[in-house]
mmCIF file of C-alpha atoms in Angstrom:
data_model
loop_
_atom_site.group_PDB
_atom_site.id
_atom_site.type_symbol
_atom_site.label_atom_id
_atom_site.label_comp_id
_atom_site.label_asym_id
_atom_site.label_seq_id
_atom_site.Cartn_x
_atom_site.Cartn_y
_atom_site.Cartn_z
ATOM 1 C CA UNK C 1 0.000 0.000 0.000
ATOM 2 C CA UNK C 2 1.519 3.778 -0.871
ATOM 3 C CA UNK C 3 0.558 6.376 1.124
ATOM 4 C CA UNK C 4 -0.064 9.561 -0.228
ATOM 5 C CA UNK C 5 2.700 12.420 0.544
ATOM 6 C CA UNK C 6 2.169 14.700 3.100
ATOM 7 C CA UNK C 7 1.194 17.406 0.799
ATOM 8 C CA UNK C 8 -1.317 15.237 -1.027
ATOM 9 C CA UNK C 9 -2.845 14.558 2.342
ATOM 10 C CA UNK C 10 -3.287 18.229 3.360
ATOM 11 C CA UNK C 11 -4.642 18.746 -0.493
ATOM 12 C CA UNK C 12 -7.090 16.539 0.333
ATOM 13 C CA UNK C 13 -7.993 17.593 3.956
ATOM 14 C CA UNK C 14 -8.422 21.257 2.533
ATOM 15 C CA UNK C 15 -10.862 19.728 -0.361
ATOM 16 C CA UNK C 16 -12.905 18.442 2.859
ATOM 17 C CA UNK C 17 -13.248 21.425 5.051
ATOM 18 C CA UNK C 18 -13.992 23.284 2.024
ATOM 19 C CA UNK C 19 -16.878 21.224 1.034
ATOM 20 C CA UNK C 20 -17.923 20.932 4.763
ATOM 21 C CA UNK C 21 -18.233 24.501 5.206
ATOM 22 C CA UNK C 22 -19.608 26.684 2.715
ATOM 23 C CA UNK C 23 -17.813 29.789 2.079
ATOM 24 C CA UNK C 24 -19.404 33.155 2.066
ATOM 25 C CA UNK C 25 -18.688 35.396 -0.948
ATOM 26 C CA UNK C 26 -18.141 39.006 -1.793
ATOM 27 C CA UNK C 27 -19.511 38.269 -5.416
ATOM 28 C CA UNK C 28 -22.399 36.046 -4.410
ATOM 29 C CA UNK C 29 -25.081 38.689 -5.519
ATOM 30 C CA UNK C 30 -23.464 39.268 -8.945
ATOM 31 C CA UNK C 31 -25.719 37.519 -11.219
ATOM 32 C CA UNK C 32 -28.975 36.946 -8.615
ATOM 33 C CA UNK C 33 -29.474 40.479 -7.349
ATOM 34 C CA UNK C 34 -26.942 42.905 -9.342
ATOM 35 C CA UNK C 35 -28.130 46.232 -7.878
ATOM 36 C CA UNK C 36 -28.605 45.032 -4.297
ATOM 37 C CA UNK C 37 -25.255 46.629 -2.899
ATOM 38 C CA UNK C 38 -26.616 49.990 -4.484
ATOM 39 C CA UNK C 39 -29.742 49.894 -3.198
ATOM 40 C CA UNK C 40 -28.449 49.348 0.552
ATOM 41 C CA UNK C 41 -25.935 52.125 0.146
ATOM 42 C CA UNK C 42 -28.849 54.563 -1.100
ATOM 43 C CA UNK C 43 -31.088 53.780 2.047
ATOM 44 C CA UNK C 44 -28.397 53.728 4.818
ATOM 45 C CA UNK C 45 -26.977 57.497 3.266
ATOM 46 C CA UNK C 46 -30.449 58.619 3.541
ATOM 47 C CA UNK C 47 -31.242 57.193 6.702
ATOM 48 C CA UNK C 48 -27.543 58.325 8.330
ATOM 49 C CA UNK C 49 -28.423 61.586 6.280
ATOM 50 C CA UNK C 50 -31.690 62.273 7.919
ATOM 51 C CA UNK C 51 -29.916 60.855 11.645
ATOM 52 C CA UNK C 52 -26.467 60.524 11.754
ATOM 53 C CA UNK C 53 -26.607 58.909 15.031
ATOM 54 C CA UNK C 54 -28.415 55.738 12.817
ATOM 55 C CA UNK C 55 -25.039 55.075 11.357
ATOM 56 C CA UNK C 56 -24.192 53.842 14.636
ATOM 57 C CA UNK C 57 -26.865 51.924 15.599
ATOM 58 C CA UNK C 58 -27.118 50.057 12.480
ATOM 59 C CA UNK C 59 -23.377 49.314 12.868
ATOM 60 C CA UNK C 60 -24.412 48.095 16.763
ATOM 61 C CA UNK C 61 -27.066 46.055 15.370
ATOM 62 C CA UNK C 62 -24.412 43.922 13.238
ATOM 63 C CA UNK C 63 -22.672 43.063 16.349
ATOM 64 C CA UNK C 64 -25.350 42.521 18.439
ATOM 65 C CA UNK C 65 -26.912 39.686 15.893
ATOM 66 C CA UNK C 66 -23.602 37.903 15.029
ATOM 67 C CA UNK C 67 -22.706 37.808 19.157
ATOM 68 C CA UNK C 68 -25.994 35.598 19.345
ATOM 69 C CA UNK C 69 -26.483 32.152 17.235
ATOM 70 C CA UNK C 70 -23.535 33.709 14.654
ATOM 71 C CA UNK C 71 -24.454 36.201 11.783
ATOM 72 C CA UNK C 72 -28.507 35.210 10.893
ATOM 73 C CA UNK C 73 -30.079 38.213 11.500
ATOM 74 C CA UNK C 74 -31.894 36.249 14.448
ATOM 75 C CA UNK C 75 -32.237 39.625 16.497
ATOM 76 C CA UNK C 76 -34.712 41.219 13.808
ATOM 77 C CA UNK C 77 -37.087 38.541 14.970
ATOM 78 C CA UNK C 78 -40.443 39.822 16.632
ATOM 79 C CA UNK C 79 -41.653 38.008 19.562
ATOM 80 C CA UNK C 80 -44.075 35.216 18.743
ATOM 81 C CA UNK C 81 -46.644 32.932 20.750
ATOM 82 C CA UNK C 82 -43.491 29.797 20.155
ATOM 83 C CA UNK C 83 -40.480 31.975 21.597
ATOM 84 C CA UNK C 84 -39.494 35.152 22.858
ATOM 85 C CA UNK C 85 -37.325 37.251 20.869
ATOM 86 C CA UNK C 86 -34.140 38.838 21.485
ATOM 87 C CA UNK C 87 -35.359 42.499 21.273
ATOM 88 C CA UNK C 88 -36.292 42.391 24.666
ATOM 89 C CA UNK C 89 -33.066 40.964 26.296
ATOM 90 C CA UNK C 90 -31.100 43.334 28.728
ATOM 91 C CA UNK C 91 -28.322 44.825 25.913
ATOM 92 C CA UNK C 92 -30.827 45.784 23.382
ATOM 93 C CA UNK C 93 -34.102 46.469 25.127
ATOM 94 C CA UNK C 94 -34.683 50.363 24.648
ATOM 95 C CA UNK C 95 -31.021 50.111 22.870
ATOM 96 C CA UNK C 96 -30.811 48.554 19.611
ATOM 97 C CA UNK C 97 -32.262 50.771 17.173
ATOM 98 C CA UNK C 98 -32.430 50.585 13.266
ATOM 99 C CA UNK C 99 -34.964 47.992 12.417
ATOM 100 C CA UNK C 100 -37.054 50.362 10.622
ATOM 101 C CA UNK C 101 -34.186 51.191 8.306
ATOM 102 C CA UNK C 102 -33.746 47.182 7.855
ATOM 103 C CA UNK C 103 -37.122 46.903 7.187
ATOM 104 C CA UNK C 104 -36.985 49.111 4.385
ATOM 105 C CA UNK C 105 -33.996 48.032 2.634
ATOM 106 C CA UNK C 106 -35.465 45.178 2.951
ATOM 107 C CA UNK C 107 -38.677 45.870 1.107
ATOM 108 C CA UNK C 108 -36.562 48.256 -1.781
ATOM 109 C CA UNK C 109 -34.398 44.743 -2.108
ATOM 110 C CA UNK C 110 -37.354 42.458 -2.448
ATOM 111 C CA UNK C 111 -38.941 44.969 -4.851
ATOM 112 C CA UNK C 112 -35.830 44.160 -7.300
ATOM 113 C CA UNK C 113 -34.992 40.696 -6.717
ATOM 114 C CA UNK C 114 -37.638 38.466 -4.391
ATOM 115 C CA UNK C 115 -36.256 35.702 -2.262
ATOM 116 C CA UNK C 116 -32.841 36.232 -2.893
ATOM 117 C CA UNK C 117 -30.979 38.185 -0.289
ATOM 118 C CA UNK C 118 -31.283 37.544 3.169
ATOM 119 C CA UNK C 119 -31.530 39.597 6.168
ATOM 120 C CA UNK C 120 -28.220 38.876 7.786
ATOM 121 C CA UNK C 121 -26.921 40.096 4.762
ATOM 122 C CA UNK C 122 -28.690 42.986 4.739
ATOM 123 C CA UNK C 123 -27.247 43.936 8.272
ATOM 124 C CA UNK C 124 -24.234 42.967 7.062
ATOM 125 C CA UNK C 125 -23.544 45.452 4.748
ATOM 126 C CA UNK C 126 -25.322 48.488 6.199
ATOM 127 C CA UNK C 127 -23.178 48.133 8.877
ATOM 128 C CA UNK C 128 -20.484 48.393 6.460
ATOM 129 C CA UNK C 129 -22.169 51.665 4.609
ATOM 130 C CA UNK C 130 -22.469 53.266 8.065
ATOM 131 C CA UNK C 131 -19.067 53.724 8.324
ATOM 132 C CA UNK C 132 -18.595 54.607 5.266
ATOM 133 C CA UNK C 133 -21.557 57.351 5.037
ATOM 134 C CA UNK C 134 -19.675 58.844 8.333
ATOM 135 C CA UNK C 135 -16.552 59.708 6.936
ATOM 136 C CA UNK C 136 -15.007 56.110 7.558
ATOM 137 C CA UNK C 137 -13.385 53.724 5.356
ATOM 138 C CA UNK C 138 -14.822 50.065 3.211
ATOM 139 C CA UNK C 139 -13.991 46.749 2.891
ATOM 140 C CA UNK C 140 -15.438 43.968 0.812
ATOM 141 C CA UNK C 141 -18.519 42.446 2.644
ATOM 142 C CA UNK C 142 -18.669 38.078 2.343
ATOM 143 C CA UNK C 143 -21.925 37.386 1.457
ATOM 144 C CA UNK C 144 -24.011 34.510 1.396
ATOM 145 C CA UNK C 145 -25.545 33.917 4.608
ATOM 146 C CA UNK C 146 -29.116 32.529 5.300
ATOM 147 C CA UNK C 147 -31.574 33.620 8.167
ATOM 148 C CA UNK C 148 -31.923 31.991 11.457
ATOM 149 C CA UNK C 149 -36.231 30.427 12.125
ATOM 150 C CA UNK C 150 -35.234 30.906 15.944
ATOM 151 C CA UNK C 151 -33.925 33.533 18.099
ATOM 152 C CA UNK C 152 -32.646 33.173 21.808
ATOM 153 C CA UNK C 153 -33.368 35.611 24.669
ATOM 154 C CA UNK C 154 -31.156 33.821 26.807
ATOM 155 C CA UNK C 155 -27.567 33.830 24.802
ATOM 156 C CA UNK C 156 -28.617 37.861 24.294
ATOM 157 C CA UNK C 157 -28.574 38.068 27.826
ATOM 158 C CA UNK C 158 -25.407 36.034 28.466
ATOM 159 C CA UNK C 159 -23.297 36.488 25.361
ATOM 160 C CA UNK C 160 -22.862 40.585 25.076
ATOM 161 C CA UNK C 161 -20.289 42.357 26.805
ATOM 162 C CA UNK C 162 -21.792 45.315 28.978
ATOM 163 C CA UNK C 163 -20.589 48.436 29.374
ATOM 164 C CA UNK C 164 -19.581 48.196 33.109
ATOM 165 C CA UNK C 165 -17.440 44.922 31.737
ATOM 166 C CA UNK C 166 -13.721 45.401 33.132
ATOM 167 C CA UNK C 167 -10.887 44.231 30.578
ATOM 168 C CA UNK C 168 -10.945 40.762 31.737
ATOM 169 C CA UNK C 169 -14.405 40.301 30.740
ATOM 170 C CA UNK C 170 -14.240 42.319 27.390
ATOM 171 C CA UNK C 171 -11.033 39.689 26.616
ATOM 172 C CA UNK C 172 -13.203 37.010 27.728
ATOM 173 C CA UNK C 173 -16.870 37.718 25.966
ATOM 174 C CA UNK C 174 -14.808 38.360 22.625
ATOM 175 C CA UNK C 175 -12.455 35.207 22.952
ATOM 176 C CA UNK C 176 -15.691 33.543 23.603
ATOM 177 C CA UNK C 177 -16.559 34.096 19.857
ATOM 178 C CA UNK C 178 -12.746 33.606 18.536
ATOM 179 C CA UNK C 179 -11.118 37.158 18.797
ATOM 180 C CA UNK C 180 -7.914 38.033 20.071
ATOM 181 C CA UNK C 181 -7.519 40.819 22.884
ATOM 182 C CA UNK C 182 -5.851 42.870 19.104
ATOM 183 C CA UNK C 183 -9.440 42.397 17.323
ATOM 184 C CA UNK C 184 -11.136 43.536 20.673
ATOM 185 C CA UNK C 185 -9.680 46.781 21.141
ATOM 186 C CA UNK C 186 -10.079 47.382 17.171
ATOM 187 C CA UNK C 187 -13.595 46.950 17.125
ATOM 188 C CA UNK C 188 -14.344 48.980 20.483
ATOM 189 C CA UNK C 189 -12.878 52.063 18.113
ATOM 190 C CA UNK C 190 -16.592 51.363 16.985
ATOM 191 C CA UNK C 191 -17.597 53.623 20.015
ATOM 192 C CA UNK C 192 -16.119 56.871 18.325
ATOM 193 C CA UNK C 193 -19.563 57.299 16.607
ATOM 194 C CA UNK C 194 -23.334 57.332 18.296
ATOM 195 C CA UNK C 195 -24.691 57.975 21.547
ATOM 196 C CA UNK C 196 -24.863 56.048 24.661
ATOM 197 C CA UNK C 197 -28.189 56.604 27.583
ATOM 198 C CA UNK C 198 -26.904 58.015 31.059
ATOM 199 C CA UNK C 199 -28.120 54.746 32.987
ATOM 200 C CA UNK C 200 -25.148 53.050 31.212
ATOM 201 C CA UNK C 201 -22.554 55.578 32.283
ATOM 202 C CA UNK C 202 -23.954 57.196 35.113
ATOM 203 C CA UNK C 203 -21.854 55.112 37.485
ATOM 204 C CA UNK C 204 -18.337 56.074 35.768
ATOM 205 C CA UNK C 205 -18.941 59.743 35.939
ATOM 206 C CA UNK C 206 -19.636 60.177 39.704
ATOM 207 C CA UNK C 207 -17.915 57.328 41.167
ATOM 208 C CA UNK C 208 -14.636 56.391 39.067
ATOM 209 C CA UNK C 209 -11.254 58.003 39.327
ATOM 210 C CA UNK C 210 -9.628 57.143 35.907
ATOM 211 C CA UNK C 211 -11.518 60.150 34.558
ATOM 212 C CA UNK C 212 -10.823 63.537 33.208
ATOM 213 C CA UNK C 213 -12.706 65.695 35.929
ATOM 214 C CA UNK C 214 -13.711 68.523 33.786
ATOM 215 C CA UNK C 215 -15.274 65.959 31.190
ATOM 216 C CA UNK C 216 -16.977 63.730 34.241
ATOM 217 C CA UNK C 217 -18.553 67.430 35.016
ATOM 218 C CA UNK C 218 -19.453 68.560 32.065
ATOM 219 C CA UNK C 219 -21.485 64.954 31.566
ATOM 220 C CA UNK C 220 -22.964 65.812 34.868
ATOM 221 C CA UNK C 221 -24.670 68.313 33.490
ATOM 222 C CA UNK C 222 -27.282 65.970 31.802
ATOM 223 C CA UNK C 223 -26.659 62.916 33.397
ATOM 224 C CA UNK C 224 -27.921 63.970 36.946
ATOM 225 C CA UNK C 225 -27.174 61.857 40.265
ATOM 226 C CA UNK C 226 -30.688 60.597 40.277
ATOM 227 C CA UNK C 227 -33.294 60.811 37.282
ATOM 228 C CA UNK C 228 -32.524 61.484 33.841
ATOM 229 C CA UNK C 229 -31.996 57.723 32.742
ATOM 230 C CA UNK C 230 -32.634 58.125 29.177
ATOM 231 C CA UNK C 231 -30.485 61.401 28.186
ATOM 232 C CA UNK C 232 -28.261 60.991 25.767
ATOM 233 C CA UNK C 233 -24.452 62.090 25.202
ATOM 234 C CA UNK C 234 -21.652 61.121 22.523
ATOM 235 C CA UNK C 235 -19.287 58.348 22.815
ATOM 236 C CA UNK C 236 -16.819 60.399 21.396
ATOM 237 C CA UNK C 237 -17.074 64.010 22.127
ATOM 238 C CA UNK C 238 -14.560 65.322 19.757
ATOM 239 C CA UNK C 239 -16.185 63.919 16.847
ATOM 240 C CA UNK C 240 -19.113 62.093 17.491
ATOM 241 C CA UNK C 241 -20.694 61.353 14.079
ATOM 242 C CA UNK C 242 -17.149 61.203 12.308
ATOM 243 C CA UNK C 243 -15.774 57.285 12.170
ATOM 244 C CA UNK C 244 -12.727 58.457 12.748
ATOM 245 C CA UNK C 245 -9.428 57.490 15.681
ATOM 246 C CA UNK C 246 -10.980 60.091 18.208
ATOM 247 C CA UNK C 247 -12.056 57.278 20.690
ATOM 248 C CA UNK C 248 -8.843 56.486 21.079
ATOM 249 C CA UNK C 249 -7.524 59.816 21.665
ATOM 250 C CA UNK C 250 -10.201 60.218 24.074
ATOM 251 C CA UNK C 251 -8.774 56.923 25.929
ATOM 252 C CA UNK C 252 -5.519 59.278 26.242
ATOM 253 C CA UNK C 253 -7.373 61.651 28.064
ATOM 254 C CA UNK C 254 -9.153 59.665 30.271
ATOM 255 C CA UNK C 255 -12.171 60.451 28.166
ATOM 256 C CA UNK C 256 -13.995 57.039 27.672
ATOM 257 C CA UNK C 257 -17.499 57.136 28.501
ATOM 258 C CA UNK C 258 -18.486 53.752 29.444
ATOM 259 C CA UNK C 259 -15.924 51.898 31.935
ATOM 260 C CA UNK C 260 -15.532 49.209 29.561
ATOM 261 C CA UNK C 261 -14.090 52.031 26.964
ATOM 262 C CA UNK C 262 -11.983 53.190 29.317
ATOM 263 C CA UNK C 263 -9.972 49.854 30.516
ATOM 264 C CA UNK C 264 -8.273 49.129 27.205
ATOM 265 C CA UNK C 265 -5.866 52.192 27.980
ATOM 266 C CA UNK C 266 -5.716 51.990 31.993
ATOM 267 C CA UNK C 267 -2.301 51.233 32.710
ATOM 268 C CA UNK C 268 -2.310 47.615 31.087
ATOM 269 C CA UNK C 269 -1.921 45.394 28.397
ATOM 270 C CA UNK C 270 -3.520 46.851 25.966
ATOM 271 C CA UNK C 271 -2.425 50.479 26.356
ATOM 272 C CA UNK C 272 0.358 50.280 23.411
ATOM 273 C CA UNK C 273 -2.319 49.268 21.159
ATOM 274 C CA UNK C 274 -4.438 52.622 21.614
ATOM 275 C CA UNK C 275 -1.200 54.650 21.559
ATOM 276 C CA UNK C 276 -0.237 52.771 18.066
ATOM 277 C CA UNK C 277 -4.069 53.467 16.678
ATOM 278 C CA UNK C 278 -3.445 57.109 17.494
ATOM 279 C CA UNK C 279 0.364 57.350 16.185
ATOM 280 C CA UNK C 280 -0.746 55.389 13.264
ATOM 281 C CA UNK C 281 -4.367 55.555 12.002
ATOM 282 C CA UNK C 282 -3.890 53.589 9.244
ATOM 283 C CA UNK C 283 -3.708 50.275 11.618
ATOM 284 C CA UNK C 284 -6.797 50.944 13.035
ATOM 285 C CA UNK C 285 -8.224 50.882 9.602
ATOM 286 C CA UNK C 286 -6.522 47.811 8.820
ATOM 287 C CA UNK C 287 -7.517 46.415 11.980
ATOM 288 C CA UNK C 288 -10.705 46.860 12.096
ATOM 289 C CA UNK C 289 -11.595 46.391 8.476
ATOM 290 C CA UNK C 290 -10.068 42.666 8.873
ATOM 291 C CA UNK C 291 -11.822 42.237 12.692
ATOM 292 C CA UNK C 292 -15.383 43.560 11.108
ATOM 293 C CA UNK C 293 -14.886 40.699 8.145
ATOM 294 C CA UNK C 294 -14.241 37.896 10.763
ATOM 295 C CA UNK C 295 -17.070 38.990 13.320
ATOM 296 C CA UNK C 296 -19.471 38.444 9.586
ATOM 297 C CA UNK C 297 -18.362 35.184 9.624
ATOM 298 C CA UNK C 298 -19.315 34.014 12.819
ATOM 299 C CA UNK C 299 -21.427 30.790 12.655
ATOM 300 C CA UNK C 300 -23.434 32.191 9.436
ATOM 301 C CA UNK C 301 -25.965 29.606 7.954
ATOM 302 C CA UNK C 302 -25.470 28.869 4.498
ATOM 303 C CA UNK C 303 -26.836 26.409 1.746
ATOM 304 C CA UNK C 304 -29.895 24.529 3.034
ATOM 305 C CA UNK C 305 -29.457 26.031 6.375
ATOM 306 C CA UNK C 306 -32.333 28.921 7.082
ATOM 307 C CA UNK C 307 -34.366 30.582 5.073
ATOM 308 C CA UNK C 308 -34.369 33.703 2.974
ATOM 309 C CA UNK C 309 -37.409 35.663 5.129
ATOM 310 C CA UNK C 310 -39.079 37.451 3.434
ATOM 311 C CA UNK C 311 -40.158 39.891 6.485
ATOM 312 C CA UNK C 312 -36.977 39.941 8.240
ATOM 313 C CA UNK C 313 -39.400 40.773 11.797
ATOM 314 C CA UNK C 314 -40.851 37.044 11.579
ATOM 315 C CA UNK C 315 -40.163 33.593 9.674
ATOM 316 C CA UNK C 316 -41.927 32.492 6.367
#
């Protein structure tokens, strides 16, 4: 009996895991639904153009679907007499915004090209446009991915990092889903755009020490001791609906809103990384372009797997 050489063997072990797993593909739209990336792209600038802080929520709602059952636009999913959605879990209740905006891409898309592009998709690359439409850079988008028929209240609950996590739990929540501490800190430079409630901050500003005291005062200001819960103020005050390196310029300064922005650049591990996204903005670009590509490809469901919905709020 001859045994195949070693390179044969890994030839043929490739040919397996590529058959096993589908791949997703920038191009997978070309011939099925040609004028699908344009028509997203026209309905995120007008939505972003009408409310720039929607640039950021629709980028937030990418990462809060693909942190829950992968990529399958299972957080779109209304509530239904079978199972409770995910709207309603603790991170997104009152939080995630955007669906509207989904829901009309959604409809422009079927208009063109019926049962062909999926939801997740959709999320997908308006997440993409969103940075784009606020000043920030592109990357290709893999495409191909299939919508969930379930949702889960209970991962929501568990899976998300919070914004009172401490860096231990941020490293932990992300390695969770196959990121390195690098690709963590990249993609919290997501928080130099949008707006954040003063429930989810409150805490930092009166009680925490690794803060700039004229910016904990100034936040103050609408973010009272008691009361207040639902005011609003910018992650990033320098810029806050530019996608630009401010956050981390803000870290500097002992500017991070949430406590969770703030412990990437506290005196740890992690502090050379900010200083190098700062020094050299062109890594974060890298960075995060590469880190938003890998977080699309978390668990999506591909070939027979889901369903194209047709309503991306409920199943077919």
């Amino acid at each position: 009996m001859i045994l195949p050489s070693m390179e044969v063997r890994f030839f043929f072990l490739f040919c397996l895991i590529g058959i096993g797993s589908a791949q997703l593909s920038s191009t997978f739209y070309a011939k099925t639904c040609p004028l699908v990336l344009a028509t997203i792209k026209t309905q995120v600038n007008l939505a972003v153009a009408k409310e720039a802080r929607m640039g950021a929520s629709l980028l937030r709602l990418h990462f809060h679907d693909c942190f829950v059952q992968g990529c399958d636009a299972s957080i779109l999913l209304d509530d239904t007499s079978s199972f409770t959605g995910e709207k309603t879990a603790g991170p997104n209740a009152n939080s995630v915004r955007g669906y509207d905006v989904i829901d009309t891409i959604k409809s422009k898309v079927e208009s063109l090209c019926p049962g062909v592009v999926s939801c997740a998709d959709i999320v997908a690359v308006a997440a993409r446009d969103s940075v784009v439409a606020l000043g920030g850079f592109s990357w290709a988008v893999p495409l191909g991915r299939r919508d969930s028929t379930t949702a889960s209240l209970s991962s929501a609950n568990s899976e998300l990092p919070g914004p009172s996590s401490n860096l231990d739990g941020l490293n932990t929540a992300f390695s969770n889903k196959g990121f390195t501490t690098r690709e963590m800190v990249a993609l919290s430079g997501s928080h130099t755009i949008g707006q954040a409630r003063c429930l989810f901050f409150r805490t930092r500003i009166y009680n925490e020490t690794n803060i700039d005291s004229t910016f904990a005062k100034n936040l103050q200001g609408n973010c009272p001791f008691n009361g207040g819960d639902s005011n609003l103020s910018p992650l990033d005050t320098t810029s806050p609906t530019t996608f630009d390196d401010g956050y981390y310029r803000n870290l500097q300064s002992k500017k991070g809103l949430f406590h969770s922005d703030q412990v990437p650049f506290n005196g740890g591990s992690t502090d050379s990384q900010v200083n190098s996204y700062v020094t050299n903005p062109a890594s974060f670009k890298t960075d995060f372009a590469n880190a938003m590509v890998k977080m699309g490809n978390l668990s999506p469901l591909t070939g027979s797997s889901g369903q194209i919905r047709t309503n991306c709020r409920k199943t077919n």
